[in-house]
GROMACS .gro file of C-alpha atoms in nm:
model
  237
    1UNK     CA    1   1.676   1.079  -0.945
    2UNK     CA    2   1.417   1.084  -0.690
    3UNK     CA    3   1.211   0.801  -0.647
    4UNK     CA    4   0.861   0.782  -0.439
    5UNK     CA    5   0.754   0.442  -0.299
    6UNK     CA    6   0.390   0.385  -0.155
    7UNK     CA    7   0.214   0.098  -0.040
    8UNK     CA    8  -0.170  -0.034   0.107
    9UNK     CA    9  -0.386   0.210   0.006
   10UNK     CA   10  -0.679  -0.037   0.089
   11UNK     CA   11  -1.001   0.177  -0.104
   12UNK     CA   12  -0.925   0.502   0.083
   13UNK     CA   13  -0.946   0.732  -0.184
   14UNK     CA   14  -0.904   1.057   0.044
   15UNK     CA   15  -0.570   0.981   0.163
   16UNK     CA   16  -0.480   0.867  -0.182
   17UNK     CA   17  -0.604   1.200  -0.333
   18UNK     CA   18  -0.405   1.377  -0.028
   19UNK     CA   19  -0.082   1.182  -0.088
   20UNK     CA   20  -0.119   1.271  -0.502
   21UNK     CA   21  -0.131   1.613  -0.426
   22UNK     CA   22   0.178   1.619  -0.192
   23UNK     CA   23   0.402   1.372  -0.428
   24UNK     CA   24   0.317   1.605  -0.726
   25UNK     CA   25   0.486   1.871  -0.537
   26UNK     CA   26   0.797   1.669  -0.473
   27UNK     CA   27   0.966   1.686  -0.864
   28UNK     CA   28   0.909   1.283  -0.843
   29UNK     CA   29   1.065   1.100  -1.124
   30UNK     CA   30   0.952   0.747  -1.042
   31UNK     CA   31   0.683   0.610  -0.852
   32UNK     CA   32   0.682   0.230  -0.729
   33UNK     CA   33   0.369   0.151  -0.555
   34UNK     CA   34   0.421  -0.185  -0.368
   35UNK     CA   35   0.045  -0.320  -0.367
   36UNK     CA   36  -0.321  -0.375  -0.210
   37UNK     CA   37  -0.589  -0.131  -0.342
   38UNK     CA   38  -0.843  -0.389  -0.258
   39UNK     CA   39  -0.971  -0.412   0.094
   40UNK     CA   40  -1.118  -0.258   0.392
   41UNK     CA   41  -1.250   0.062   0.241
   42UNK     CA   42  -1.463   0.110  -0.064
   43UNK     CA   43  -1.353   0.350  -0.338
   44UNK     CA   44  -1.124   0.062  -0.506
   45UNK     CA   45  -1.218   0.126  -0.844
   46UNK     CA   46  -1.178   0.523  -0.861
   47UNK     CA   47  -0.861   0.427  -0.723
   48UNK     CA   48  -0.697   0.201  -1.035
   49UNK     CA   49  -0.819   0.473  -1.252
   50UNK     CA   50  -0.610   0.712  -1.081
   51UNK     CA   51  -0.313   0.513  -1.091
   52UNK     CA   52  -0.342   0.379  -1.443
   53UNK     CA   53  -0.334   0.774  -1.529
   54UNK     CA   54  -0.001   0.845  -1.332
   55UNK     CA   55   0.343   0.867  -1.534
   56UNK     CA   56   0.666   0.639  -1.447
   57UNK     CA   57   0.429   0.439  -1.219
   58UNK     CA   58   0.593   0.020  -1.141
   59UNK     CA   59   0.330  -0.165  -0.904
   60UNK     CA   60   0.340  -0.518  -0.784
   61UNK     CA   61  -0.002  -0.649  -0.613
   62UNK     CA   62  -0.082  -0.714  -0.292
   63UNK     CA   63  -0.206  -1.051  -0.083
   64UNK     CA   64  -0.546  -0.822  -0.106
   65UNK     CA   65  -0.542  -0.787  -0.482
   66UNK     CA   66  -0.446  -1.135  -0.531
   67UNK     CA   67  -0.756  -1.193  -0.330
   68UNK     CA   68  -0.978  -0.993  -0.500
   69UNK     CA   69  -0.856  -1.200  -0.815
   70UNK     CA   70  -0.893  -1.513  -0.667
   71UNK     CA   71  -1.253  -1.407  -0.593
   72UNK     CA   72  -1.319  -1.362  -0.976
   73UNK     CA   73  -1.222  -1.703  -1.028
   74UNK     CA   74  -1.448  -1.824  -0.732
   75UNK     CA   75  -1.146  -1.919  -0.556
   76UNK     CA   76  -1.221  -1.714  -0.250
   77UNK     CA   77  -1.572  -1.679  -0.066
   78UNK     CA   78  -1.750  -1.320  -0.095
   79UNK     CA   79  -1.853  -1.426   0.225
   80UNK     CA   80  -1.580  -1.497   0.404
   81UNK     CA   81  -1.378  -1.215   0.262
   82UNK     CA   82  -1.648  -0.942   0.412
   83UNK     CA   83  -1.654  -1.126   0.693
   84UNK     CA   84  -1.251  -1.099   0.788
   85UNK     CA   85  -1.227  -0.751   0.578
   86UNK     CA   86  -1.579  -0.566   0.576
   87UNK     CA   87  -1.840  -0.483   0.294
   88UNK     CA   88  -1.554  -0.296   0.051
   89UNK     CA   89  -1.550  -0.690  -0.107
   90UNK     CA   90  -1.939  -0.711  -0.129
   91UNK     CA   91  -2.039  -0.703  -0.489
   92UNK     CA   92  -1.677  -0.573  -0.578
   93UNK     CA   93  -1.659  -0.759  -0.914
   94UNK     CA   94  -1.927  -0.516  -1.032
   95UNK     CA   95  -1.741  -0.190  -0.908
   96UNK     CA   96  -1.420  -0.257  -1.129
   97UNK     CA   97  -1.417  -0.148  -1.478
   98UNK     CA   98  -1.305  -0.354  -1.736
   99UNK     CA   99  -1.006  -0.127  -1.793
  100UNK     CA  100  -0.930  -0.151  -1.437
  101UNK     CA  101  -0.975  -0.518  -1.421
  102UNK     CA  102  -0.697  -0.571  -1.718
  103UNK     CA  103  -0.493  -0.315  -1.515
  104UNK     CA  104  -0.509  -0.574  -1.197
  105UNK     CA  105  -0.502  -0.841  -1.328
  106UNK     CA  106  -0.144  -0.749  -1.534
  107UNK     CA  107   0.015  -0.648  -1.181
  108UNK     CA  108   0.311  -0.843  -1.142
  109UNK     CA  109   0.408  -1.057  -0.793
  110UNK     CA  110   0.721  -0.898  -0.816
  111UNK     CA  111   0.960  -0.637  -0.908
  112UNK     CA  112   1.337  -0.627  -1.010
  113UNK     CA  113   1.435  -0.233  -1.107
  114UNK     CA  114   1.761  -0.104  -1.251
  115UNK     CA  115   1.762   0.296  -1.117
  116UNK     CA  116   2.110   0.515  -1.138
  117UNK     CA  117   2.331   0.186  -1.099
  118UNK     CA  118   2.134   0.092  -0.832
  119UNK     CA  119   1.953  -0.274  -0.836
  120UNK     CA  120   1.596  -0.255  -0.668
  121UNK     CA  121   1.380  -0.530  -0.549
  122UNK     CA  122   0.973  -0.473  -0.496
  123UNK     CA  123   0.785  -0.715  -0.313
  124UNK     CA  124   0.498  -0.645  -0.124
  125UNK     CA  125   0.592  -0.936   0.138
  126UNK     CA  126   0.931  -1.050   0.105
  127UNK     CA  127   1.190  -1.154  -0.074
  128UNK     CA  128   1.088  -1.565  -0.056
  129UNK     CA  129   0.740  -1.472  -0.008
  130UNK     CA  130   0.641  -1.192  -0.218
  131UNK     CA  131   0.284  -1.196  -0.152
  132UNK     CA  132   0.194  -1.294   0.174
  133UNK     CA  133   0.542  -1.235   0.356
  134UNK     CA  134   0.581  -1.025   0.631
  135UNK     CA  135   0.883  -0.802   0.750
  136UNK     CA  136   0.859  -0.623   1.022
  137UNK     CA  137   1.076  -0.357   1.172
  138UNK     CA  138   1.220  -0.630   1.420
  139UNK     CA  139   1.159  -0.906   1.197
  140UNK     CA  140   1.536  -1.091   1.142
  141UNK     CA  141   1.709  -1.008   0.820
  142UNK     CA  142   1.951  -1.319   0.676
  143UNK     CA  143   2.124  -1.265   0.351
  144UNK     CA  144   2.021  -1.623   0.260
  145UNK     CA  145   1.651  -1.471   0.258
  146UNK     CA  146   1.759  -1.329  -0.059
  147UNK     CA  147   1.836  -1.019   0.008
  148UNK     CA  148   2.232  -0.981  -0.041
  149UNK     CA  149   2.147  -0.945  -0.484
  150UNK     CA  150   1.985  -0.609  -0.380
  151UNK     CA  151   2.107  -0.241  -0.329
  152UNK     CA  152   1.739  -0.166  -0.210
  153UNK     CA  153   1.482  -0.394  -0.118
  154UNK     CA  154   1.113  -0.243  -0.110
  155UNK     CA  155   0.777  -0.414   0.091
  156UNK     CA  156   0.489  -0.310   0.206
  157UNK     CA  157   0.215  -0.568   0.376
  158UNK     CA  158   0.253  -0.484   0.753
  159UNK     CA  159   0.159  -0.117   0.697
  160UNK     CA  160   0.482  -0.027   0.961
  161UNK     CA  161   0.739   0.224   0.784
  162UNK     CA  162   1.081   0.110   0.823
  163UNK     CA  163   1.430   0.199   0.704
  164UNK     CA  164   1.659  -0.069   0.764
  165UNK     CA  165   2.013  -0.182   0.654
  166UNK     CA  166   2.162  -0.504   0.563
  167UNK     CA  167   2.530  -0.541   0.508
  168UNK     CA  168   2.534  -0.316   0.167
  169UNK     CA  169   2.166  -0.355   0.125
  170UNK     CA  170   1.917  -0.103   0.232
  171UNK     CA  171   1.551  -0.204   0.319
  172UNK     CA  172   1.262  -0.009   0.321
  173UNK     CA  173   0.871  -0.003   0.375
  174UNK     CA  174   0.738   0.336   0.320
  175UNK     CA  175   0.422   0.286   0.568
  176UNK     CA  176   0.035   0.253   0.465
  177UNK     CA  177  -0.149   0.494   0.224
  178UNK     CA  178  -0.463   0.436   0.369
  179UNK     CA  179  -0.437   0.276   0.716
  180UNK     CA  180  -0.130   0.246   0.888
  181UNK     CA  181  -0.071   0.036   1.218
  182UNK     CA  182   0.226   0.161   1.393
  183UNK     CA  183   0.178   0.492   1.543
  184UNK     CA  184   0.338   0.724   1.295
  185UNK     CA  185   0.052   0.774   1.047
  186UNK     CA  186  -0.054   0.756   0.671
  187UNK     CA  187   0.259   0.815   0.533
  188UNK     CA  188   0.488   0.743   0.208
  189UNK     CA  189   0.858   0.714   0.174
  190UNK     CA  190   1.099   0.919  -0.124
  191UNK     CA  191   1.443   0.760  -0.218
  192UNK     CA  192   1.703   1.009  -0.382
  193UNK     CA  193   1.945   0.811  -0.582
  194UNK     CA  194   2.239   0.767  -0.589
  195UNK     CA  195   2.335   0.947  -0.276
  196UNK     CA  196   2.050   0.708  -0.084
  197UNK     CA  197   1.923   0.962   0.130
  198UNK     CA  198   1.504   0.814   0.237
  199UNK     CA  199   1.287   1.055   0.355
  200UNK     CA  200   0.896   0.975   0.471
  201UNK     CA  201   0.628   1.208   0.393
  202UNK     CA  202   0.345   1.224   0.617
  203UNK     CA  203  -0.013   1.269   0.475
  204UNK     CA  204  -0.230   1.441   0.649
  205UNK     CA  205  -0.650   1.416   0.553
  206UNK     CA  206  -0.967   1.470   0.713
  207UNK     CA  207  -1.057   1.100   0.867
  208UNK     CA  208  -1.425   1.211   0.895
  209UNK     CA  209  -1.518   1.187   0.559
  210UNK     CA  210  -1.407   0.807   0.561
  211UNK     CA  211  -1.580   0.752   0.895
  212UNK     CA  212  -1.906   0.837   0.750
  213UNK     CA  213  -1.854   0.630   0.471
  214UNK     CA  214  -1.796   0.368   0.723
  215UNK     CA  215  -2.075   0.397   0.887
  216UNK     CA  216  -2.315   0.393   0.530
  217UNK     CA  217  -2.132   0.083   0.468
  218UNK     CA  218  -1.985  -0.064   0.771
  219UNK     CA  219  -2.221   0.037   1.025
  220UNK     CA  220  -2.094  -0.138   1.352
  221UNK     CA  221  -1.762  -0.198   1.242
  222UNK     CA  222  -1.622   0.052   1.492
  223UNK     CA  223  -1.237  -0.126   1.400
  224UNK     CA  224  -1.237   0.019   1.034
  225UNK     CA  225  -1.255   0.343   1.218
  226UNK     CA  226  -1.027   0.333   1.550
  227UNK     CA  227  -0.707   0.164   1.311
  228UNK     CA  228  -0.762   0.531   1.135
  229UNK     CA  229  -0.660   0.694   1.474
  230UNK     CA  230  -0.345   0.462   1.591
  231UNK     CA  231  -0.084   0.761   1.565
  232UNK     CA  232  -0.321   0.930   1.881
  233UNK     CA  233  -0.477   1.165   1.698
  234UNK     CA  234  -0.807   1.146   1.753
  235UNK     CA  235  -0.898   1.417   1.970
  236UNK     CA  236  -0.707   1.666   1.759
  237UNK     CA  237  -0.931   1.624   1.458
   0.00000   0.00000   0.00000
């Protein structure tokens, strides 16, 4: 069994396109995507139709989804959201189809998987926290956290790929759809069961179509569009 894990594609629809086109290629027999389509960029609703259409697909949401639902209930601030996170929030409630809405709003916090023997945890923090926990590459692992009930424990949140291994239990973050912040790129991760061999897939794109859409939507915000270039490669594009 081969199993694909993603993570954070934040509205960037490109890369998401890019990384459906690779992962199709790939003989994929389960996908677990480990949360945030809201945020940042803007093609958020294109982007839950896309995944509602995809086969064998498990997703958990994200601290961005859960605050894109909070914002439906007026429990977050339009304002303050496109303040921290840029215009992708600005009038979002009118972007998502009611399909799509149902779709989000049935997202679970978290995941528990049974796959070839193997007993998989999804959380797009952590184990304790799934929402808004963070684990970083050199963030301390105890078994009390939780982890010691899993073969394979799956985040996503800090948008750093990582394969790491606890005792008998293997953790792993397959990186950020749509914009990483270590330097290795936009990126997803495959798991081949039950001989646990993890591979990451890098996507490759072409970053000036979001740039422009940046600057119809952003204009100013030069951040939204240097975090695009962290693996260096600006001046190769």
């Amino acid at each position: 069994m081969k199993v694909c894990f993603f993570s954070d594609i934040h509205g960037n629809l490109y890369a998401f396109e890019e990384f459906l086109r690779q992962s199709d290629q790939l003989e994929i027999d389960q996908y677990i995507f480990c949360g945030d389509v809201f945020g940042y960029y803007y093609d958020q609703n294109a982007i839950l139709s896309k995944l509602r259409s995809m086969k064998n697909l498990h997703a958990v949401k994200g601290n961005h989804d859960q605050y894109y639902l909070d914002y439906c209930l007026a429990e977050e601030d339009e304002d303050q959201l496109v303040k921290k996170y840029g215009n992708s929030y600005k009038g979002i409630m009118s972007r998502i189809s009611a399909d799509n809405q149902v779709f989000i709003e049935n997202m679970p916090d978290s995941l528990v998987l049974e796959m070839e023997g193997k007993r998989v945890g999804v959380f797009h923090g952590s184990v304790r926290n799934p929402i808004n926990g963070r684990v970083y590459p050199d963030t301390k692992l105890l078994e009390a956290d939780g982890y010691e009930t899993f073969d394979y424990v799956i985040h996503g949140h800090t948008h750093y790929r990582m394969v790491r291994n606890l005792h008998s239990t293997t953790v792993i973050n397959p990186g950020s759809i749509g914009q990483p912040r270590d330097t290795n790129g936009f990126s997803f991760a495959t798991l081949t069961l039950p001989n646990g061999t993890v591979e990451f897939q890098e996507i490759h794109w072409d970053r000036q179509l979001l740039i422009r859409d940046i600057e119809t939507y952003d204009a100013g915000n030069q951040k939204l569009i240097d975090i695009l270039f962290r693996n260096g490669e600006r001046n190769h594009e």
